[in-house]
Coordinates of C-alpha atoms in Angstrom, one line a residue:
X1 CA -32.7 75.1 27.5
X2 CA -34.3 72.8 30.1
X3 CA -33.0 69.5 31.2
X4 CA -35.1 66.9 33.0
X5 CA -33.0 64.4 34.9
X6 CA -34.6 61.1 35.2
X7 CA -31.6 59.1 36.2
X8 CA -31.0 60.3 39.8
X9 CA -34.4 59.4 41.2
X10 CA -34.2 55.9 39.8
X11 CA -30.7 55.4 41.2
X12 CA -31.9 56.7 44.5
X13 CA -34.7 54.2 44.7
X14 CA -32.5 51.3 43.7
X15 CA -29.8 52.2 46.3
X16 CA -32.4 52.4 49.0
X17 CA -33.3 48.8 48.2
X18 CA -37.1 49.3 47.9
X19 CA -37.5 47.1 44.8
X20 CA -34.3 45.1 44.7
X21 CA -33.2 44.1 48.3
X22 CA -29.7 42.7 48.5
X23 CA -27.5 41.1 51.2
X24 CA -24.1 42.8 51.8
X25 CA -21.2 40.6 50.6
X26 CA -19.0 39.1 53.4
X27 CA -15.4 40.1 53.3
X28 CA -13.1 37.0 53.4
X29 CA -9.7 37.3 55.0
X30 CA -6.9 36.3 52.6
X31 CA -5.5 33.9 55.2
X32 CA -8.8 32.1 55.5
X33 CA -9.0 32.1 51.7
X34 CA -5.6 30.4 51.6
X35 CA -6.7 27.7 54.0
X36 CA -9.8 27.0 51.9
X37 CA -7.8 26.9 48.6
X38 CA -5.2 24.6 50.2
X39 CA -7.9 22.2 51.4
X40 CA -9.7 22.2 48.0
X41 CA -6.5 21.9 46.1
X42 CA -5.2 19.0 48.3
X43 CA -1.8 20.4 49.2
X44 CA 0.7 18.0 50.7
X45 CA 1.5 18.0 54.4
X46 CA 4.8 19.8 53.9
X47 CA 3.2 22.5 51.7
X48 CA 0.5 23.1 54.4
X49 CA 3.2 23.4 57.0
X50 CA 4.9 26.1 55.0
X51 CA 1.6 27.8 54.4
X52 CA 1.2 28.1 58.2
X53 CA 4.5 30.0 58.2
X54 CA 3.1 32.5 55.7
X55 CA -0.2 32.9 57.5
X56 CA 1.5 33.5 60.8
X57 CA 3.9 36.0 59.1
X58 CA 1.1 38.1 57.6
X59 CA -1.6 37.8 60.3
X60 CA 0.1 37.4 63.7
X61 CA 3.7 38.3 63.4
X62 CA 3.2 41.7 61.8
X63 CA 5.4 40.8 58.8
X64 CA 8.3 40.0 61.2
X65 CA 10.3 37.2 59.7
X66 CA 12.5 36.6 62.8
X67 CA 9.5 36.3 65.0
X68 CA 8.0 33.8 62.7
X69 CA 11.2 31.8 62.6
X70 CA 11.4 31.7 66.4
X71 CA 7.8 30.7 66.7
X72 CA 8.1 27.7 64.5
X73 CA 11.7 26.9 65.4
X74 CA 13.1 27.2 61.8
X75 CA 16.3 28.8 60.5
X76 CA 15.8 32.2 58.7
X77 CA 17.5 30.7 55.6
X78 CA 14.7 28.1 55.3
X79 CA 12.0 30.7 55.8
X80 CA 13.3 33.2 53.3
X81 CA 13.8 30.4 50.8
X82 CA 10.0 29.6 50.8
X83 CA 9.0 33.2 51.3
X84 CA 10.7 34.2 48.1
X85 CA 9.2 31.2 46.3
X86 CA 5.7 31.8 47.7
X87 CA 3.0 33.1 45.2
X88 CA -0.3 34.1 46.7
X89 CA -2.2 33.2 43.5
X90 CA -0.5 29.8 43.3
X91 CA -0.2 27.9 46.5
X92 CA 1.4 25.0 44.7
X93 CA 4.6 27.1 44.8
X94 CA 5.0 25.8 48.3
X95 CA 5.3 22.2 47.1
X96 CA 8.7 20.5 46.9
X97 CA 10.3 20.6 43.4
X98 CA 11.7 17.6 41.7
X99 CA 15.2 16.6 43.0
X100 CA 16.2 15.0 39.7
X101 CA 19.6 16.3 38.6
X102 CA 19.4 19.0 35.9
X103 CA 22.4 17.8 34.1
X104 CA 23.8 14.3 33.9
X105 CA 27.0 12.8 32.6
X106 CA 27.1 12.7 28.8
X107 CA 29.0 10.4 26.6
X108 CA 32.8 11.0 26.3
X109 CA 33.3 9.3 22.9
X110 CA 32.7 10.7 19.5
X111 CA 30.3 9.4 16.8
X112 CA 33.3 8.2 14.7
X113 CA 34.7 6.2 17.7
X114 CA 31.2 4.7 18.2
X115 CA 31.0 3.5 14.6
X116 CA 34.5 2.0 14.6
X117 CA 34.0 0.1 17.9
X118 CA 30.6 -1.2 16.8
X119 CA 32.2 -2.5 13.6
X120 CA 35.1 -4.2 15.5
X121 CA 32.7 -5.7 18.0
X122 CA 30.5 -7.2 15.3
X123 CA 33.6 -8.6 13.6
X124 CA 35.0 -10.0 16.9
X125 CA 31.9 -10.7 18.9
X126 CA 33.8 -12.9 21.5
X127 CA 36.5 -10.3 22.2
X128 CA 36.4 -8.2 25.4
X129 CA 37.2 -4.6 25.8
X130 CA 40.9 -5.0 26.3
X131 CA 41.5 -7.0 23.2
X132 CA 39.3 -4.7 21.2
X133 CA 41.4 -1.8 22.5
X134 CA 44.5 -3.4 21.1
X135 CA 42.8 -4.0 17.7
X136 CA 41.5 -0.5 17.6
X137 CA 44.9 1.1 18.4
X138 CA 46.5 -1.1 15.7
X139 CA 43.9 -0.2 13.1
X140 CA 43.5 3.5 14.0
X141 CA 46.8 4.7 15.5
X142 CA 46.0 8.3 15.0
X143 CA 43.1 8.1 17.6
X144 CA 44.9 8.5 21.0
X145 CA 41.7 9.3 23.0
X146 CA 40.2 5.8 22.9
X147 CA 40.2 3.9 26.2
X148 CA 38.9 0.5 27.4
X149 CA 36.2 2.3 29.4
X150 CA 34.9 4.1 26.3
X151 CA 34.8 0.8 24.5
X152 CA 32.8 -0.8 27.3
X153 CA 30.3 2.1 27.2
X154 CA 29.9 1.7 23.5
X155 CA 29.3 -2.0 23.8
X156 CA 26.7 -1.5 26.5
X157 CA 24.9 1.2 24.6
X158 CA 24.9 -0.8 21.3
X159 CA 24.0 -4.0 23.3
X160 CA 26.2 -6.1 21.2
X161 CA 26.8 -9.4 23.1
X162 CA 27.3 -13.0 22.1
X163 CA 24.3 -14.0 24.3
X164 CA 22.1 -10.9 24.6
X165 CA 19.4 -12.4 26.8
X166 CA 21.9 -14.1 29.1
X167 CA 23.8 -10.8 29.5
X168 CA 20.6 -8.9 30.2
X169 CA 19.9 -11.3 33.1
X170 CA 23.4 -10.8 34.4
X171 CA 23.1 -7.1 34.2
X172 CA 19.8 -7.1 36.0
X173 CA 21.2 -9.3 38.9
X174 CA 24.2 -7.0 39.2
X175 CA 22.0 -3.9 39.5
X176 CA 19.7 -5.5 42.1
X177 CA 22.6 -6.7 44.1
X178 CA 24.0 -3.2 44.3
X179 CA 20.8 -1.6 45.5
X180 CA 21.5 1.0 48.2
X181 CA 19.9 0.7 51.6
X182 CA 17.9 3.8 52.5
X183 CA 18.0 5.2 56.0
X184 CA 14.2 5.2 56.1
X185 CA 14.3 1.4 56.0
X186 CA 16.3 1.2 59.3
X187 CA 14.3 0.6 62.5
X188 CA 15.9 2.9 65.0
X189 CA 17.1 1.7 68.4
X190 CA 18.3 4.1 71.1
X191 CA 21.5 2.2 71.8
X192 CA 25.0 3.5 72.0
X193 CA 26.8 3.0 68.7
X194 CA 23.7 1.8 66.9
X195 CA 23.9 4.5 64.2
X196 CA 26.9 6.7 63.3
X197 CA 26.2 9.6 60.9
X198 CA 29.0 10.7 58.6
X199 CA 29.3 13.7 56.4
X200 CA 32.0 15.9 54.7
X201 CA 32.6 19.6 55.2
X202 CA 34.4 21.6 52.6
X203 CA 36.3 24.9 53.5
X204 CA 39.2 27.0 52.3
X205 CA 42.2 27.6 54.5
X206 CA 45.0 29.9 53.4
X207 CA 43.9 29.7 49.8
X208 CA 43.8 25.9 49.8
X209 CA 40.8 23.6 49.7
X210 CA 40.4 21.2 52.6
X211 CA 37.9 18.6 53.6
X212 CA 36.7 17.7 57.1
X213 CA 35.1 14.3 57.5
X214 CA 32.7 14.4 60.5
X215 CA 30.9 11.7 62.4
X216 CA 28.4 11.7 65.3
X217 CA 26.6 9.1 67.3
X218 CA 22.8 9.7 66.8
X219 CA 21.9 9.0 70.4
X220 CA 25.0 9.6 72.6
X221 CA 26.2 12.6 70.5
X222 CA 29.8 11.5 70.6
X223 CA 31.4 13.3 67.7
X224 CA 34.7 13.0 65.8
X225 CA 36.2 15.0 63.0
X226 CA 39.4 14.8 60.9
X227 CA 40.8 17.0 58.1
X228 CA 42.1 15.6 54.7
X229 CA 43.5 17.2 51.6
X230 CA 41.0 15.3 49.4
X231 CA 37.6 13.7 49.7
X232 CA 38.5 10.4 48.2
X233 CA 37.0 7.1 49.3
X234 CA 40.5 6.1 50.4
X235 CA 40.6 8.9 53.0
X236 CA 37.0 8.2 54.2
X237 CA 38.0 4.6 54.7
X238 CA 40.9 5.8 56.8
X239 CA 38.5 7.9 58.8
X240 CA 36.2 4.9 59.3
X241 CA 39.1 2.8 60.7
X242 CA 40.0 5.6 63.1
X243 CA 36.4 6.0 64.2
X244 CA 36.1 2.2 64.7
X245 CA 39.2 2.3 66.9
X246 CA 38.0 5.3 68.9
X247 CA 34.7 3.6 69.8
X248 CA 36.3 0.2 70.5
X249 CA 34.5 -1.3 67.6
X250 CA 31.0 -0.6 69.1
X251 CA 29.4 0.4 65.8
X252 CA 26.4 -1.3 64.2
X253 CA 25.3 0.9 61.3
X254 CA 26.7 3.7 59.2
X255 CA 24.7 6.5 57.6
X256 CA 26.1 8.7 54.8
X257 CA 24.9 10.8 51.8
X258 CA 25.3 9.7 48.2
X259 CA 28.7 11.3 47.6
X260 CA 31.5 9.6 45.8
X261 CA 33.8 9.7 48.8
X262 CA 31.6 7.1 50.5
X263 CA 31.9 4.5 47.7
X264 CA 34.5 2.0 46.6
X265 CA 37.2 1.9 49.4
X266 CA 34.7 3.1 52.0
X267 CA 32.3 0.3 51.1
X268 CA 35.1 -2.2 51.3
X269 CA 36.0 -0.9 54.7
X270 CA 32.4 -1.3 55.9
X271 CA 32.3 -4.8 54.6
X272 CA 35.6 -5.6 56.3
X273 CA 34.3 -4.3 59.6
X274 CA 30.9 -5.9 59.1
X275 CA 29.0 -2.6 59.2
X276 CA 25.7 -2.0 57.4
X277 CA 25.9 1.1 55.2
X278 CA 22.7 3.2 54.9
X279 CA 22.2 6.2 52.5
X280 CA 20.3 9.4 53.0
X281 CA 17.8 10.4 50.3
X282 CA 18.9 12.9 47.7
X283 CA 18.7 16.5 48.8
X284 CA 16.9 15.5 52.0
X285 CA 18.8 17.1 54.9
X286 CA 16.3 16.0 57.5
X287 CA 17.5 12.4 57.0
X288 CA 20.7 13.4 58.7
X289 CA 19.9 16.3 61.0
X290 CA 22.3 15.4 63.8
X291 CA 25.3 15.6 61.6
X292 CA 24.2 18.7 59.9
X293 CA 23.9 20.4 63.3
X294 CA 27.3 19.2 64.3
X295 CA 28.8 20.6 61.1
X296 CA 27.3 23.9 61.9
X297 CA 28.8 23.9 65.5
X298 CA 32.1 22.9 64.0
X299 CA 32.1 25.8 61.6
X300 CA 30.9 28.4 64.1
X301 CA 33.0 27.4 67.1
X302 CA 36.1 25.6 65.9
X303 CA 37.0 26.7 62.3

């Protein structure tokens, strides 16, 4: 048997490029590709900054994470957080995720309690929560879990008021009057005592939970800390009074996070001392970097 091979000569001619000339494809570096994709996709400034970390890590640092952290002046914890989240096929993974709480407080009353309170409220529309509580306890003595707070929540949810429109205006005014002041709205001045930053550090000592309230002047770096057995607003108000005495009353503004320990009694203390209370944004540590650094020094050198 004889075989005539006609394929090889044709392939040879084509590969030489005699009839079909072609240009060699240009190899694109993946780091350059990331830059082009980031520009085309319109990544935010923060995401592009994190992308620079990844490019430096792969292209210049030889996959050395510590060298990358030293070059950009960032803690290793921050780098590894975004390194683990980084997806080469999806640069959007470097964007900030939503800071909305995953779980919120749910109702504490039962459906039966809701129906009973609504019936009583419609029957006695002018009665408040305390009178309705007495009527409820007299009519349903077996239900021991009802409180005036639950009755108030049910009334607000059902929106059963004698003057609904008037009550809606009152509620709106109340909400607007309690609007928190954000630290981003404050115009900074490099003056001693212009802004005192407060925070709470939690730690365990001899099997017991303790709380250290810390404060630091943003510009002079004068710091103060005191330990408490609980992080109630009563204790933080005590801390505020001590801080005010320590600095001879030379305090203009106070910055805290959104914790419950900086509410109620603490707000009353600020009002009594005529101090403006500003809040940091939720899960935004860069709003209070001076106090965060002081907390780290306190943990590493004194606790």
